[in-house]
PDB file of C-alpha atoms in Angstrom:
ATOM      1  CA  UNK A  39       5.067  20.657   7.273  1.00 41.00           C
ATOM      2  CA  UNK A  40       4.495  19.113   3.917  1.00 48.00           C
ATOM      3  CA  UNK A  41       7.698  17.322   3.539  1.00 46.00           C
ATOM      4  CA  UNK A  42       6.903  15.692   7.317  1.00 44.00           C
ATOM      5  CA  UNK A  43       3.711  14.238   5.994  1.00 56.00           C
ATOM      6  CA  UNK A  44       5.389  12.854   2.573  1.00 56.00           C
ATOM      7  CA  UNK A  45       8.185  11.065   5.040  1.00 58.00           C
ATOM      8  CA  UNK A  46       5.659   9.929   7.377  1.00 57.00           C
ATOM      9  CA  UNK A  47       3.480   8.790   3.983  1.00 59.00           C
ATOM     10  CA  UNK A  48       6.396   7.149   2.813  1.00 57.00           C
ATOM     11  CA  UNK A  49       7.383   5.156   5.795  1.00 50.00           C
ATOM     12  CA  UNK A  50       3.607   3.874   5.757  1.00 56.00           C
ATOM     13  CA  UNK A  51       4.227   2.235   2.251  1.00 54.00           C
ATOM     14  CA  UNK A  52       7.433   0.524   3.512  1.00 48.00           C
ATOM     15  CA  UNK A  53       5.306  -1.098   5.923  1.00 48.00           C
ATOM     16  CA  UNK A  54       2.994  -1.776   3.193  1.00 54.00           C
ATOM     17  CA  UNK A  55       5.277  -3.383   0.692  1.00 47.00           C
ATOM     18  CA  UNK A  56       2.605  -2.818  -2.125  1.00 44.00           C
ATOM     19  CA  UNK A  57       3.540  -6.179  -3.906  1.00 46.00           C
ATOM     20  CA  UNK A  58       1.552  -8.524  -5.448  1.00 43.00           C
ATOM     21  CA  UNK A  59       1.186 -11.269  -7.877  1.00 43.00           C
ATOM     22  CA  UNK A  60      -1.440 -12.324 -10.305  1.00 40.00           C
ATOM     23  CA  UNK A  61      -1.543 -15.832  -9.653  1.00 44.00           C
ATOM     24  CA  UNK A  62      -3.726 -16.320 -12.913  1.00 46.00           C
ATOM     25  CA  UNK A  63      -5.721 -14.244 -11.036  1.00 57.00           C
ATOM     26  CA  UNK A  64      -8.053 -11.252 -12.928  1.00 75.00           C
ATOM     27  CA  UNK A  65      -7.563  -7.587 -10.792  1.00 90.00           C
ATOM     28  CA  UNK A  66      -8.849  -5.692 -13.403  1.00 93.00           C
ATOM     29  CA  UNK A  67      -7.900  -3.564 -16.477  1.00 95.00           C
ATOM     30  CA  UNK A  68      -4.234  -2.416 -15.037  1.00 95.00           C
ATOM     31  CA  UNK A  69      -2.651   1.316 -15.495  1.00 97.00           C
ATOM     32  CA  UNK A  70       1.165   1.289 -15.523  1.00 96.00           C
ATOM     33  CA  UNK A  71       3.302   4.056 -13.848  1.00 96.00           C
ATOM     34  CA  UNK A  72       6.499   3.551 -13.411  1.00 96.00           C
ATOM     35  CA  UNK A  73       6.914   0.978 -11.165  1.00 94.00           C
ATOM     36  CA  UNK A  74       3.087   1.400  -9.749  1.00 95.00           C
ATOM     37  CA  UNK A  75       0.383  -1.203 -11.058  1.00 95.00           C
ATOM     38  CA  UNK A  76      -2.669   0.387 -10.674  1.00 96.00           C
ATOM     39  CA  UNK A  77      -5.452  -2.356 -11.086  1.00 96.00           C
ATOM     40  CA  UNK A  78      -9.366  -1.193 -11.355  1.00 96.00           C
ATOM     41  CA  UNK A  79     -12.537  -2.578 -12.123  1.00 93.00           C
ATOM     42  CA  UNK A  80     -14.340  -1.072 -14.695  1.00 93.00           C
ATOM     43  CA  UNK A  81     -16.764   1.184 -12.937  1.00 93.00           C
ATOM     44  CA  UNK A  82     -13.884   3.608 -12.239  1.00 96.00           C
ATOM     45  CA  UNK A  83     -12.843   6.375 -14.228  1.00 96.00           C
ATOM     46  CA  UNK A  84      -9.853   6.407 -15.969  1.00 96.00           C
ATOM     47  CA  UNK A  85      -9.517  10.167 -14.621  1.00 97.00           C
ATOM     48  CA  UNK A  86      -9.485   8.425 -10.820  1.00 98.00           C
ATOM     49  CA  UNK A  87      -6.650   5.809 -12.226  1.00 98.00           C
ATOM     50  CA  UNK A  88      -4.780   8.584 -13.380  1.00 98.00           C
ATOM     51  CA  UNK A  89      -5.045  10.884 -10.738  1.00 98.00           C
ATOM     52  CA  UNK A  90      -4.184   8.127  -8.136  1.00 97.00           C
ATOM     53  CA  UNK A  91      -0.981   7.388 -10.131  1.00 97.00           C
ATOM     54  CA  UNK A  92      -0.128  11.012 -10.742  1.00 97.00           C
ATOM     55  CA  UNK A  93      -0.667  11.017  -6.877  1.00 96.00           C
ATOM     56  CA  UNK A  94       2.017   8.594  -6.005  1.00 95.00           C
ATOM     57  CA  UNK A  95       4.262   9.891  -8.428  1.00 96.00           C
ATOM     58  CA  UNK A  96       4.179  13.787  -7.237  1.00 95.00           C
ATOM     59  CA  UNK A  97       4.641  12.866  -3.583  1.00 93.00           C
ATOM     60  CA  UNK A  98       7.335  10.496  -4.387  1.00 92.00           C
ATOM     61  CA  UNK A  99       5.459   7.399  -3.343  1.00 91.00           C
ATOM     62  CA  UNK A 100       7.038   5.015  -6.178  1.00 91.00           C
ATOM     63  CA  UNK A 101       8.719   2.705  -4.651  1.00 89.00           C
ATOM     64  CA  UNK A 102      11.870   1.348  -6.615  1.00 90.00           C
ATOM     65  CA  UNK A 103      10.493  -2.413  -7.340  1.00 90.00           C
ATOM     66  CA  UNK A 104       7.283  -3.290  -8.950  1.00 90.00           C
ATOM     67  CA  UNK A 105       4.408  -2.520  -6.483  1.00 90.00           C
ATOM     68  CA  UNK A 106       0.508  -3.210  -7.512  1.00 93.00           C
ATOM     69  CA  UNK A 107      -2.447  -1.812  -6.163  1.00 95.00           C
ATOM     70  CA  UNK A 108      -5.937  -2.385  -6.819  1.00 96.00           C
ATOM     71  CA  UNK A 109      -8.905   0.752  -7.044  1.00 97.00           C
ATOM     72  CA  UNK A 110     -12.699  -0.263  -6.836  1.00 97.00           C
ATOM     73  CA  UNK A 111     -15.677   0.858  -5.429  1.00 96.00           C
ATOM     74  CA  UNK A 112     -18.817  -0.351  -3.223  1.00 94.00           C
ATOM     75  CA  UNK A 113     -22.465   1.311  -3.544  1.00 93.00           C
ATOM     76  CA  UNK A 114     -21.253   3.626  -0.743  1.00 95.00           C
ATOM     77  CA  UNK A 115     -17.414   4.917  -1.503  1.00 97.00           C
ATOM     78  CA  UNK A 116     -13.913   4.319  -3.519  1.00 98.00           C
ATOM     79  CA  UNK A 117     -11.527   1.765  -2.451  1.00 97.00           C
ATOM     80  CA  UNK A 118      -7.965   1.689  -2.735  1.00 97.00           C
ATOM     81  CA  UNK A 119      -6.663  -1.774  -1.798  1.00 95.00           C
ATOM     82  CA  UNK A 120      -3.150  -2.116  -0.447  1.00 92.00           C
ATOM     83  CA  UNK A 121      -0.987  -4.591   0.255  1.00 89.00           C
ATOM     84  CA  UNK A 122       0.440  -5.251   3.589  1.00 85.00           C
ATOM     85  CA  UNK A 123       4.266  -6.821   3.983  1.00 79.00           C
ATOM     86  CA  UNK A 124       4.108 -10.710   4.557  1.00 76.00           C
ATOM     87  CA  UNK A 125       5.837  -9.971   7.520  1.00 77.00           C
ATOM     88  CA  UNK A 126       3.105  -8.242   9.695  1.00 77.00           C
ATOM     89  CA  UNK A 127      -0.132  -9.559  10.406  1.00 80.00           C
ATOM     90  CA  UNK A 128      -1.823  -6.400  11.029  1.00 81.00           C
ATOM     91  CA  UNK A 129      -1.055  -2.855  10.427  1.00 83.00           C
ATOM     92  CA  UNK A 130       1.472  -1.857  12.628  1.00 82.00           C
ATOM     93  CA  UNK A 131      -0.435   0.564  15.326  1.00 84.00           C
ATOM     94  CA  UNK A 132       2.375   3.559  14.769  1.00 81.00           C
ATOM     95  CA  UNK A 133       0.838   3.678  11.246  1.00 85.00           C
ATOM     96  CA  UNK A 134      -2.421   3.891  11.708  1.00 88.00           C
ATOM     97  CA  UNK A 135      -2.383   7.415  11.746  1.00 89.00           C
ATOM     98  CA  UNK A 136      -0.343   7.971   8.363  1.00 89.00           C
ATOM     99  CA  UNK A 137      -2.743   5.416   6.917  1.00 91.00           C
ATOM    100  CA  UNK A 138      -5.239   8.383   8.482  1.00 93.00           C
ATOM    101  CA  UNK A 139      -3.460  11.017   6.822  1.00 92.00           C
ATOM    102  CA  UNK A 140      -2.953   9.283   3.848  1.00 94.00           C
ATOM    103  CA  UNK A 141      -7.165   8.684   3.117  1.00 96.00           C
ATOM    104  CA  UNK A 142      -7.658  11.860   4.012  1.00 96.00           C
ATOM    105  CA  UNK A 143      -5.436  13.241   1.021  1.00 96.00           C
ATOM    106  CA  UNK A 144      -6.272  11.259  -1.484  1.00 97.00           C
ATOM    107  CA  UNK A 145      -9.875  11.746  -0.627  1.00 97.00           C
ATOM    108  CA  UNK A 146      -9.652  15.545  -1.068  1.00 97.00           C
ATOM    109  CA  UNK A 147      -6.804  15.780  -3.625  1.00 97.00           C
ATOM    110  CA  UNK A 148      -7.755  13.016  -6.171  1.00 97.00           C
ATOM    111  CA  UNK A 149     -10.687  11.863  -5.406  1.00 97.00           C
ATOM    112  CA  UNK A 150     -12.515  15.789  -4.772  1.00 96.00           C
ATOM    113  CA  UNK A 151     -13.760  14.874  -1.321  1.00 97.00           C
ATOM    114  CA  UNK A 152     -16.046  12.407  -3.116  1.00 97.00           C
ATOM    115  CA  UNK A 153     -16.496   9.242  -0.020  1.00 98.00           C
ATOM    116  CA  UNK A 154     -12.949   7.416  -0.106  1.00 98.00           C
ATOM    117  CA  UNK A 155     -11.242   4.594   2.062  1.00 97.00           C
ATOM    118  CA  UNK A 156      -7.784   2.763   2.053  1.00 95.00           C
ATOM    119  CA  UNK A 157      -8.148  -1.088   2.526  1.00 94.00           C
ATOM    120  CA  UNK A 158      -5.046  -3.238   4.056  1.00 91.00           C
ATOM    121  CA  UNK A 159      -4.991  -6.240   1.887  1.00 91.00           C
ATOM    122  CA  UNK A 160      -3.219  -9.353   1.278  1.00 88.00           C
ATOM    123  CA  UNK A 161      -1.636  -9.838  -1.639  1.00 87.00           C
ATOM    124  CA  UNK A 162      -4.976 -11.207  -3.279  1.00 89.00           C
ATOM    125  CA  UNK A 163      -6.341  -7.782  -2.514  1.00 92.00           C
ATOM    126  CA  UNK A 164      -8.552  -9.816   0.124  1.00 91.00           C
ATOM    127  CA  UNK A 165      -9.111  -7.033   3.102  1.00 92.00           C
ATOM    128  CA  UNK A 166      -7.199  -8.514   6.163  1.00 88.00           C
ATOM    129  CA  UNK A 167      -8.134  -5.305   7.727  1.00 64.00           C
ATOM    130  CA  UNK A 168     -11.593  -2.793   7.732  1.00 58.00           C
TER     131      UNK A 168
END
């Protein structure tokens, strides 16, 4: 069961392509792992960075080319800002349901069932999606 939802997880993230690029642009402070750019504002915890990247590395979610992502927050939850492939317009309705499955663990396991959400982005981290 496990291993289904990491390959289900991980064909998610091909359809989200996690790449972007600065453009002289400011994301945030910006945790490294591997090749996983973690940017955040400054109201998150370094704990939540680190968890997060620890995340995508245990569940093998490191894709092999540099990939950013960008973790805020509103008054009402954490967002983690994702970056959807140039070549789809909108999240591809197959994946809507890992995107589901996705929130829902990272909401528990990193984020201790504190109010979480996963934001399709384009490569500005502008949502294109709610």
């Amino acid at each position: 069961m496990k291993r289904i939802k990491t390959n289900k997880i991980n064909i998610l993230l091909f359809c989200l392509m996690l790449i972007a690029s600065s453009c002289g642009t400011s994301f945030g402070e910006k945790y490294t792992i591997g090749n996983l750019e973690i940017y955040f504002t400054e109201d998150i915890s370094n704990r939540y960075v680190e968890g997060l990247g620890k995340y995508f590395n245990d569940h093998h979610l490191i894709q092999n080319e540099t990939h950013s992502v960008q973790l805020t927050s509103d008054t009402e939850s954490f967002i983690l800002k994702m970056v959807l492939n140039d070549e789809y317009k909108s999240l591809p309705s197959a994946q809507k349901k890992n995107l589901e499955l996705l929130t829902a663990d990272l909401q528990h396991k990193v984020f201790r069932d504190l109010p979480f959400k996963i934001q399709i982005c384009d490569m500005n981290f502008n949502p294109i999606e709610k």
